Tab-separated table of C-alpha atoms in Angstrom:
chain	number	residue	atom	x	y	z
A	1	UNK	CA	0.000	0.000	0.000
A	2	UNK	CA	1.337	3.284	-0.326
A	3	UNK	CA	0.872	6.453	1.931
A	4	UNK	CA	0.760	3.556	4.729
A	5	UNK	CA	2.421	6.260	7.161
A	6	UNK	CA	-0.554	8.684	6.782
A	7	UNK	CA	-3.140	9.031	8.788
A	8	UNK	CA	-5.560	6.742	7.154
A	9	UNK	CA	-3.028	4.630	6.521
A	10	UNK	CA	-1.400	3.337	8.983
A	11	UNK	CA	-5.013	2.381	10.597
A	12	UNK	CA	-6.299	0.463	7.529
A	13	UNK	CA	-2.102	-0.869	7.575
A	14	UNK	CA	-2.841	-2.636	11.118
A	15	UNK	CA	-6.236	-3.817	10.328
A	16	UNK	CA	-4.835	-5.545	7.048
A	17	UNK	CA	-1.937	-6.865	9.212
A	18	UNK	CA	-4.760	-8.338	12.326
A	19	UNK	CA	-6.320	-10.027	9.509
A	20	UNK	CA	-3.352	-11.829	8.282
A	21	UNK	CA	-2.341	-10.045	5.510
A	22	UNK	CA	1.186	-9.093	4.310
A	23	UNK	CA	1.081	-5.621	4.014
A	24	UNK	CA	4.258	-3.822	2.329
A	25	UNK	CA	4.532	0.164	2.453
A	26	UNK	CA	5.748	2.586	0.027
A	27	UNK	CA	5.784	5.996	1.029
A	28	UNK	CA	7.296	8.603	3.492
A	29	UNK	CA	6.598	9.254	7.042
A	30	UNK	CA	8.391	9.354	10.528
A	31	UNK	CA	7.954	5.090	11.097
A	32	UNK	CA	11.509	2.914	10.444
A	33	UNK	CA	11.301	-0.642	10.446
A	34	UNK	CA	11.529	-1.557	13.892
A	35	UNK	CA	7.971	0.358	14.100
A	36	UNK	CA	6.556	-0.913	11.251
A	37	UNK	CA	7.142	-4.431	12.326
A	38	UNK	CA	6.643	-3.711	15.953
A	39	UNK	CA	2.855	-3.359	14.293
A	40	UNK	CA	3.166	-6.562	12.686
A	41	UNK	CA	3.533	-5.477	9.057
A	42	UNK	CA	5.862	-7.294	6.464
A	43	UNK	CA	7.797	-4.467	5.043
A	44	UNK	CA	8.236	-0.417	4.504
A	45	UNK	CA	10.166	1.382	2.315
A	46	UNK	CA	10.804	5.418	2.232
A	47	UNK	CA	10.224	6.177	-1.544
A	48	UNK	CA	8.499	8.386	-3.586
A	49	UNK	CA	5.339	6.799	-5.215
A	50	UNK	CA	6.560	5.747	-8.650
A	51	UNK	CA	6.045	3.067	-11.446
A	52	UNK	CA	9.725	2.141	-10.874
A	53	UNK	CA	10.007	1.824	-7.059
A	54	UNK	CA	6.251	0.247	-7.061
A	55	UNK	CA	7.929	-2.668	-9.420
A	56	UNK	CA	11.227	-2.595	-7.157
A	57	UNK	CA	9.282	-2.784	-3.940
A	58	UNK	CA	5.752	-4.083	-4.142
A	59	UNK	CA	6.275	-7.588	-5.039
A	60	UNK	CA	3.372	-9.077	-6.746
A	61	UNK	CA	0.142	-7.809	-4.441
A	62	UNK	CA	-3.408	-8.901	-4.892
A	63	UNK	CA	-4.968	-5.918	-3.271
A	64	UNK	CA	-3.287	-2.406	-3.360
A	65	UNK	CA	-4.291	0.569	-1.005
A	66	UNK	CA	-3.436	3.792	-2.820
A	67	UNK	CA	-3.419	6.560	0.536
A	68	UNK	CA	-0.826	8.431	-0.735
A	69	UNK	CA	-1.282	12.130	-1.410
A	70	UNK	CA	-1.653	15.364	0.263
A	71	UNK	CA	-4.464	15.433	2.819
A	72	UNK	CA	-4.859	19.323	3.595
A	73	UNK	CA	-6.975	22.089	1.703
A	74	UNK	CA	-4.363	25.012	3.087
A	75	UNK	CA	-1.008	23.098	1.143
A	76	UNK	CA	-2.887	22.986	-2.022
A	77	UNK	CA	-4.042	27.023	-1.653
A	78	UNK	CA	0.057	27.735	-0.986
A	79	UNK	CA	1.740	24.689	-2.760
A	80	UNK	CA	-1.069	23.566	-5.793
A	81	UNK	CA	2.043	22.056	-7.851
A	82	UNK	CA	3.607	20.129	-4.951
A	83	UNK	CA	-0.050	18.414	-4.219
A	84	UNK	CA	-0.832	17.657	-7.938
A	85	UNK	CA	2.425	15.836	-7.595
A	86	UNK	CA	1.577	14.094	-4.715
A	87	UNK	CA	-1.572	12.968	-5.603
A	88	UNK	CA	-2.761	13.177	-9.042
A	89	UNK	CA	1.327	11.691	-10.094
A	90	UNK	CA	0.988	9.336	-7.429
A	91	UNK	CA	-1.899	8.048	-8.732
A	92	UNK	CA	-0.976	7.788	-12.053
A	93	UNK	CA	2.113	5.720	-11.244
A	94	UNK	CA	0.455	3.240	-9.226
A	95	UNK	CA	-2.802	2.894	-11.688
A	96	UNK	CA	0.131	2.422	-14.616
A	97	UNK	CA	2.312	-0.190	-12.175
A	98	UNK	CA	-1.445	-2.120	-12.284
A	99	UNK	CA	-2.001	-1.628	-15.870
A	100	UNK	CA	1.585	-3.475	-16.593
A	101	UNK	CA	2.767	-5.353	-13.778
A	102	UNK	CA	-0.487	-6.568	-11.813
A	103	UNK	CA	-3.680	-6.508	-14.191
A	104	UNK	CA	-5.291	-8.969	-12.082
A	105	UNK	CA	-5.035	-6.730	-8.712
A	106	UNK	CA	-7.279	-4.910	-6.839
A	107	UNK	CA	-7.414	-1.007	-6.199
A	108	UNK	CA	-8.929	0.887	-3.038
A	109	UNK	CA	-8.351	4.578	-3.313
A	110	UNK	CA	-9.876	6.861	-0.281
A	111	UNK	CA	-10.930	10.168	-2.319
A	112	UNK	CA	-12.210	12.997	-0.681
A	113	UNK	CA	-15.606	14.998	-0.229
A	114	UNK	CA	-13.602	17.874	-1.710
A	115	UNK	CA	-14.640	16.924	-5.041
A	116	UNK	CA	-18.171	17.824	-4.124
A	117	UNK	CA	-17.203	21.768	-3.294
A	118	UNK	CA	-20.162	23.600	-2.727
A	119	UNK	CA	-23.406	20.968	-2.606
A	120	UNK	CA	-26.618	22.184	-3.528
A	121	UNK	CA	-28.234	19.439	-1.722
A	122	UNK	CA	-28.071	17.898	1.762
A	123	UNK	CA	-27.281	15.169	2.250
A	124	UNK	CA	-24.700	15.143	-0.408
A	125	UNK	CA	-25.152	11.444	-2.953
A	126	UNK	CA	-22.438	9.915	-4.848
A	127	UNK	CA	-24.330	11.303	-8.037
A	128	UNK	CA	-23.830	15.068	-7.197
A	129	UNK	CA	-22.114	17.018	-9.407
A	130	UNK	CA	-18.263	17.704	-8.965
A	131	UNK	CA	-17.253	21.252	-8.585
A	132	UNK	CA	-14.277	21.054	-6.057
A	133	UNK	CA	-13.821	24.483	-4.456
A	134	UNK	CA	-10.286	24.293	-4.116
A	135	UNK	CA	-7.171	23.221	-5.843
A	136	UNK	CA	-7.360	20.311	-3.269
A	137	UNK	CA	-10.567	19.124	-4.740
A	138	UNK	CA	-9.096	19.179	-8.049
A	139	UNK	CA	-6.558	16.902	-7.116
A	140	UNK	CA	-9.196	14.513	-5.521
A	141	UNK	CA	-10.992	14.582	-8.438
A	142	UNK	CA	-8.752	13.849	-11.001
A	143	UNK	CA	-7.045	10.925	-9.673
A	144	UNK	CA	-10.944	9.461	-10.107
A	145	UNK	CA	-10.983	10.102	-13.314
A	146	UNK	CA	-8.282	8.530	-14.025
A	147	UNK	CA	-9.378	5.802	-11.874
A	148	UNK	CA	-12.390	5.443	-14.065
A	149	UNK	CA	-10.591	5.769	-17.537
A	150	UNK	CA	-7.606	2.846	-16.169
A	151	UNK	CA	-10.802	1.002	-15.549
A	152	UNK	CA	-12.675	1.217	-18.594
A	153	UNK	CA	-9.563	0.479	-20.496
A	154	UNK	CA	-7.246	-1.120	-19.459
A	155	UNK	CA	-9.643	-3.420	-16.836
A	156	UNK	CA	-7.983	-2.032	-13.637
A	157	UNK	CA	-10.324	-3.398	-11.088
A	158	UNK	CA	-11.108	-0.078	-8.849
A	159	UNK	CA	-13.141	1.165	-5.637
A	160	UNK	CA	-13.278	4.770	-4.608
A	161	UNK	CA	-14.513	5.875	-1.037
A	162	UNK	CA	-15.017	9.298	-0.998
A	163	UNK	CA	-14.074	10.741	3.289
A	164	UNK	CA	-15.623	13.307	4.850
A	165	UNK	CA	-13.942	14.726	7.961
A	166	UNK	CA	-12.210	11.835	9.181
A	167	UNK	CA	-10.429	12.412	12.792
A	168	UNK	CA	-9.077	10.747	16.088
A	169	UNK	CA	-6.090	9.866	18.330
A	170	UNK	CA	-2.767	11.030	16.561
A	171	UNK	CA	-4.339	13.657	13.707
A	172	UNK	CA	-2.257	16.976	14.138
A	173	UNK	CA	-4.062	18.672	11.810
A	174	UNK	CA	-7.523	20.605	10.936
A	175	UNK	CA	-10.552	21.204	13.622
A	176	UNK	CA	-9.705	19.064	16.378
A	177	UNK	CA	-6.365	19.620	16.747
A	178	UNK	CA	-6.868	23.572	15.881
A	179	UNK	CA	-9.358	24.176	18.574
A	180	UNK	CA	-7.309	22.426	21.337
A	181	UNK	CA	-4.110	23.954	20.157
A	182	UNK	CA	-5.893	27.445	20.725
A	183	UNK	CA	-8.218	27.137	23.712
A	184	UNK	CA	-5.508	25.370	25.806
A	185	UNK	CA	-3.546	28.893	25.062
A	186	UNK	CA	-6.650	30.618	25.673
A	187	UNK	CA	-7.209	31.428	22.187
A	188	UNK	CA	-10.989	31.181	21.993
A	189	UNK	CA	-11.133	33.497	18.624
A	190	UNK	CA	-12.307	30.887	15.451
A	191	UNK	CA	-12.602	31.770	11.920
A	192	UNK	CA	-16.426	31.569	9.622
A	193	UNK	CA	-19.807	31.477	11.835
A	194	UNK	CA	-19.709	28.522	13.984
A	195	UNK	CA	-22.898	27.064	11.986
A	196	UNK	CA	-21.254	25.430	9.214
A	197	UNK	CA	-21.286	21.851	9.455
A	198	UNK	CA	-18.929	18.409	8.551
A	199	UNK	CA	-19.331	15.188	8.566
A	200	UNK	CA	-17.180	13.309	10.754
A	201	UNK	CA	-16.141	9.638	10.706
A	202	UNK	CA	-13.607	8.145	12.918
A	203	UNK	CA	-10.335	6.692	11.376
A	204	UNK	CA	-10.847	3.011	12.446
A	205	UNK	CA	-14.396	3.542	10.973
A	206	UNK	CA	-12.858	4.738	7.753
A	207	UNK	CA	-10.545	1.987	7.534
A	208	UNK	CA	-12.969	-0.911	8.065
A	209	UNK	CA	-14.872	1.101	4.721
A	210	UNK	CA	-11.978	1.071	3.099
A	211	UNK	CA	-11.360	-2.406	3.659
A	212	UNK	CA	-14.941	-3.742	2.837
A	213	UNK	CA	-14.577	-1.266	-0.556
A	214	UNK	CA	-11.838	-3.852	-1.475
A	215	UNK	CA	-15.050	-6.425	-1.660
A	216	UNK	CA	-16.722	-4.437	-4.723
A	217	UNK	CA	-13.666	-3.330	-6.411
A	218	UNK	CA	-14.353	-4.239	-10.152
A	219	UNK	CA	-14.284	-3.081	-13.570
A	220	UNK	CA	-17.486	-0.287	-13.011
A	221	UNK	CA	-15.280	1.835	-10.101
A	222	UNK	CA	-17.849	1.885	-8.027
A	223	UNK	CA	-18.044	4.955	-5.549
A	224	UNK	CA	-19.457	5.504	-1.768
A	225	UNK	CA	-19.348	8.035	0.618
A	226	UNK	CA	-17.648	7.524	4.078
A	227	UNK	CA	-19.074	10.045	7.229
A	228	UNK	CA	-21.748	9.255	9.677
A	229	UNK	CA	-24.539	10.649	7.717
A	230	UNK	CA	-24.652	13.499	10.213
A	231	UNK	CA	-24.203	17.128	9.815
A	232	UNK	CA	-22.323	18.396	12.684
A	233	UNK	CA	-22.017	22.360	13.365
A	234	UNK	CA	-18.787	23.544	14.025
A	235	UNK	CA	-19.514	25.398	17.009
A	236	UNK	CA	-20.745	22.376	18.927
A	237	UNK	CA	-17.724	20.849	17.935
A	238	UNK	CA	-15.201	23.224	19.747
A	239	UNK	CA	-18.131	23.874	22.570
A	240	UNK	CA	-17.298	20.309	23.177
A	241	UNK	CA	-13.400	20.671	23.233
A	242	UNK	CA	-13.690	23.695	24.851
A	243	UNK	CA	-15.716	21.492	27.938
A	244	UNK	CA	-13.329	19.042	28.321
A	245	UNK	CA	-10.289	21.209	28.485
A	246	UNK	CA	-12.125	22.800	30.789
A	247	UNK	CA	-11.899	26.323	29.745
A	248	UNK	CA	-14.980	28.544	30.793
A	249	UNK	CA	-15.016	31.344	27.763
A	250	UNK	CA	-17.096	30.703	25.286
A	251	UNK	CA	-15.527	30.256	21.478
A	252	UNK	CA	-15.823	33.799	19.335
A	253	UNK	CA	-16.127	33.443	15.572
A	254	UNK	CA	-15.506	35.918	13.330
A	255	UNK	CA	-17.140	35.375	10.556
A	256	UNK	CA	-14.171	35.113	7.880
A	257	UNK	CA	-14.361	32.314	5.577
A	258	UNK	CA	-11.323	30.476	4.635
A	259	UNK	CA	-10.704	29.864	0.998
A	260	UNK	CA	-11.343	26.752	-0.173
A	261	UNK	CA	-13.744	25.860	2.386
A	262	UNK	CA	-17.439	25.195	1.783
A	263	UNK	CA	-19.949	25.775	4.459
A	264	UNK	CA	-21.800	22.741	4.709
A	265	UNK	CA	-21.252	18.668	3.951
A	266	UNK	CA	-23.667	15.955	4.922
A	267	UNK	CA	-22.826	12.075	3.509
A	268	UNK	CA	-25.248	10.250	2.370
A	269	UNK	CA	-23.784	6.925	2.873
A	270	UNK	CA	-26.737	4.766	1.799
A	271	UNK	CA	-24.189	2.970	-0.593
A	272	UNK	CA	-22.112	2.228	2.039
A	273	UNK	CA	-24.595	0.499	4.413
A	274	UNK	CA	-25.722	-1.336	1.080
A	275	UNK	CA	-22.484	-2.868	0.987
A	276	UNK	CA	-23.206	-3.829	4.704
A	277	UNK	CA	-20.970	-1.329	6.177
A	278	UNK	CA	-21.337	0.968	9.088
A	279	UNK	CA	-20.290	3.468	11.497
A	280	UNK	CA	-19.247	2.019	14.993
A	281	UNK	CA	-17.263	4.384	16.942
A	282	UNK	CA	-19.251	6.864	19.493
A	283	UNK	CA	-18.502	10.537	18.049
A	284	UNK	CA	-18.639	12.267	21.704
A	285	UNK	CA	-16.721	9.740	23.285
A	286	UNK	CA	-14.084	9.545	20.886
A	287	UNK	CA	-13.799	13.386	20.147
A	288	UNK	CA	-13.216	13.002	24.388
A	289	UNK	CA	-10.890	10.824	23.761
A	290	UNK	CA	-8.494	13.040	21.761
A	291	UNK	CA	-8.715	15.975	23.972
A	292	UNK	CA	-7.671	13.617	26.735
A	293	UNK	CA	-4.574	12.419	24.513
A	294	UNK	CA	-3.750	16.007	23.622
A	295	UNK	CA	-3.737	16.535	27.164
A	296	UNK	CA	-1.435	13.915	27.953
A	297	UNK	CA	1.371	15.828	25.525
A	298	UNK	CA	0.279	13.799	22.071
A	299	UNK	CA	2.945	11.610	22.202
């Protein structure tokens, strides 16, 4: 698999391993081998995702797990060429790798509900049109199509999953880790309204999708949303945080809106449960859960 340091990764990198699988990783990150294995995995190598070090490295896999790529809307406003690179190139090489070396594997690629941008409709179907707000969204989107054409030509067996605002222990990034960076410094000042909304889905939710996805992976790319199905507001979100760090002001927005960021997403994940899939993990208790690890240092 590749990107198996990421976020995502790395959780749907165990699970594979607790099941019995071999898993090999191809990517960057801050894990050496002694980690890697300590987790029970066969194999990692630091490498940039190409054709060449997929056909060095991979060895001959019947399932691959492409979660390499960048994974934040702010790089691609200040670096767009760096995260085309990273993700729409990183897709290419491992969709050609398939085309020549493995025909007969499988593909899971988590996409993003950045290719969505602004919905017109709650909740937000697999169906809706794609008008990514962002150069992030772009590079979500693409990589699909590509997806799609590698599969209607060349037979490259495919399933997309499309994340919404996947979080828990270990993210250092976006809302969570935002809010508790600032109220535990007494910054209680947040940018937009406080009434725009996300869907959230935990990250060992999001890798048991990812995992079933491999199930339906076929010839017709077939594509499902992965959130809770629930449209959270923001402000409830940090009110939340802002409890269980136990700060007493209340959070202040200021109404600026962030480029690249639309206001409101809401999954509708019927496609998901079709496939007999669904959310496990307890959103309160979990989002608990990290403030209680950031507040043991975030090791």
């Amino acid at each position: 698999m590749t990107g198996a340091y990421g976020f995502v990764g790395r959780h749907v990198a165990r699970a594979l391993a607790a099941r019995g699988a071999k898993v090999t990783g191809i990517g960057h990150g801050g894990w050496g081998r002694d980690e890697w294995r300590r987790w029970g995995l066969a194999d990692w190598r630091t490498a940039d995702v190409t054709v060449e070090t997929l056909t060095t490295y991979a060895g001959e896999p019947d399932l691959v797990f492409h979660c390499a790529g960048s994974a934040s809307v702010g790089f691609s406003m200040t670096h767009p060429m760096q995260d085309w690179q990273r993700t729409v190139g990183s897709t290419l090489a491992v969709l050609e790798y398939m085309r020549m070396q493995r025909p007969g594997a499988r593909l899971v690629m988590p996409s993003s509900a950045g290719v969505y941008g602004v919905a017109a409709h709650l909740p937000i179907a697999t169906d809706s049109a794609l008008r990514p707000a962002s150069p992030y969204g772009c590079t979500r989107k693409w990589p699909e199509d590509l997806c799609r054409s590698y599969a209607q030509n060349f037979g490259v067996r495919t399933a997309l999953v499309r994340l919404f605002s996947v979080y828990g222990i270990g993210i250092r990034k976006q809302l969570l880790w935002d809010a508790c960076s600032k109220l535990s410094q007494g910054v209680v000042a947040f940018a937009g309204t406080g009434m725009e909304t996300r869907d959230w889905l935990h990250v060992e939710d999001a890798a048991q999708l990812l995992m079933v996805a491999a199930q339906h992976a076929s010839v017709a790319c077939p594509v499902v949303n992965g959130g809770e199905g629930q449209a959270v507001c923001i402000r409830d979100v940090v009110a939340l945080i802002a409890e269980r760090l136990g700060v007493a002001a209340g959070a202040a927005f200021t109404g600026e809106v962030r480029a690249g960021d639309p206001t409101h997403y809401q999954a509708d994940i019927s496609g998901a449960l079709a496939w007999g899939w669904a959310p496990q993990r307890d959103r309160t208790r979990e989002m608990n859960a990290y403030v209680d690890w950031f507040m043991g240092g975030a090791p």
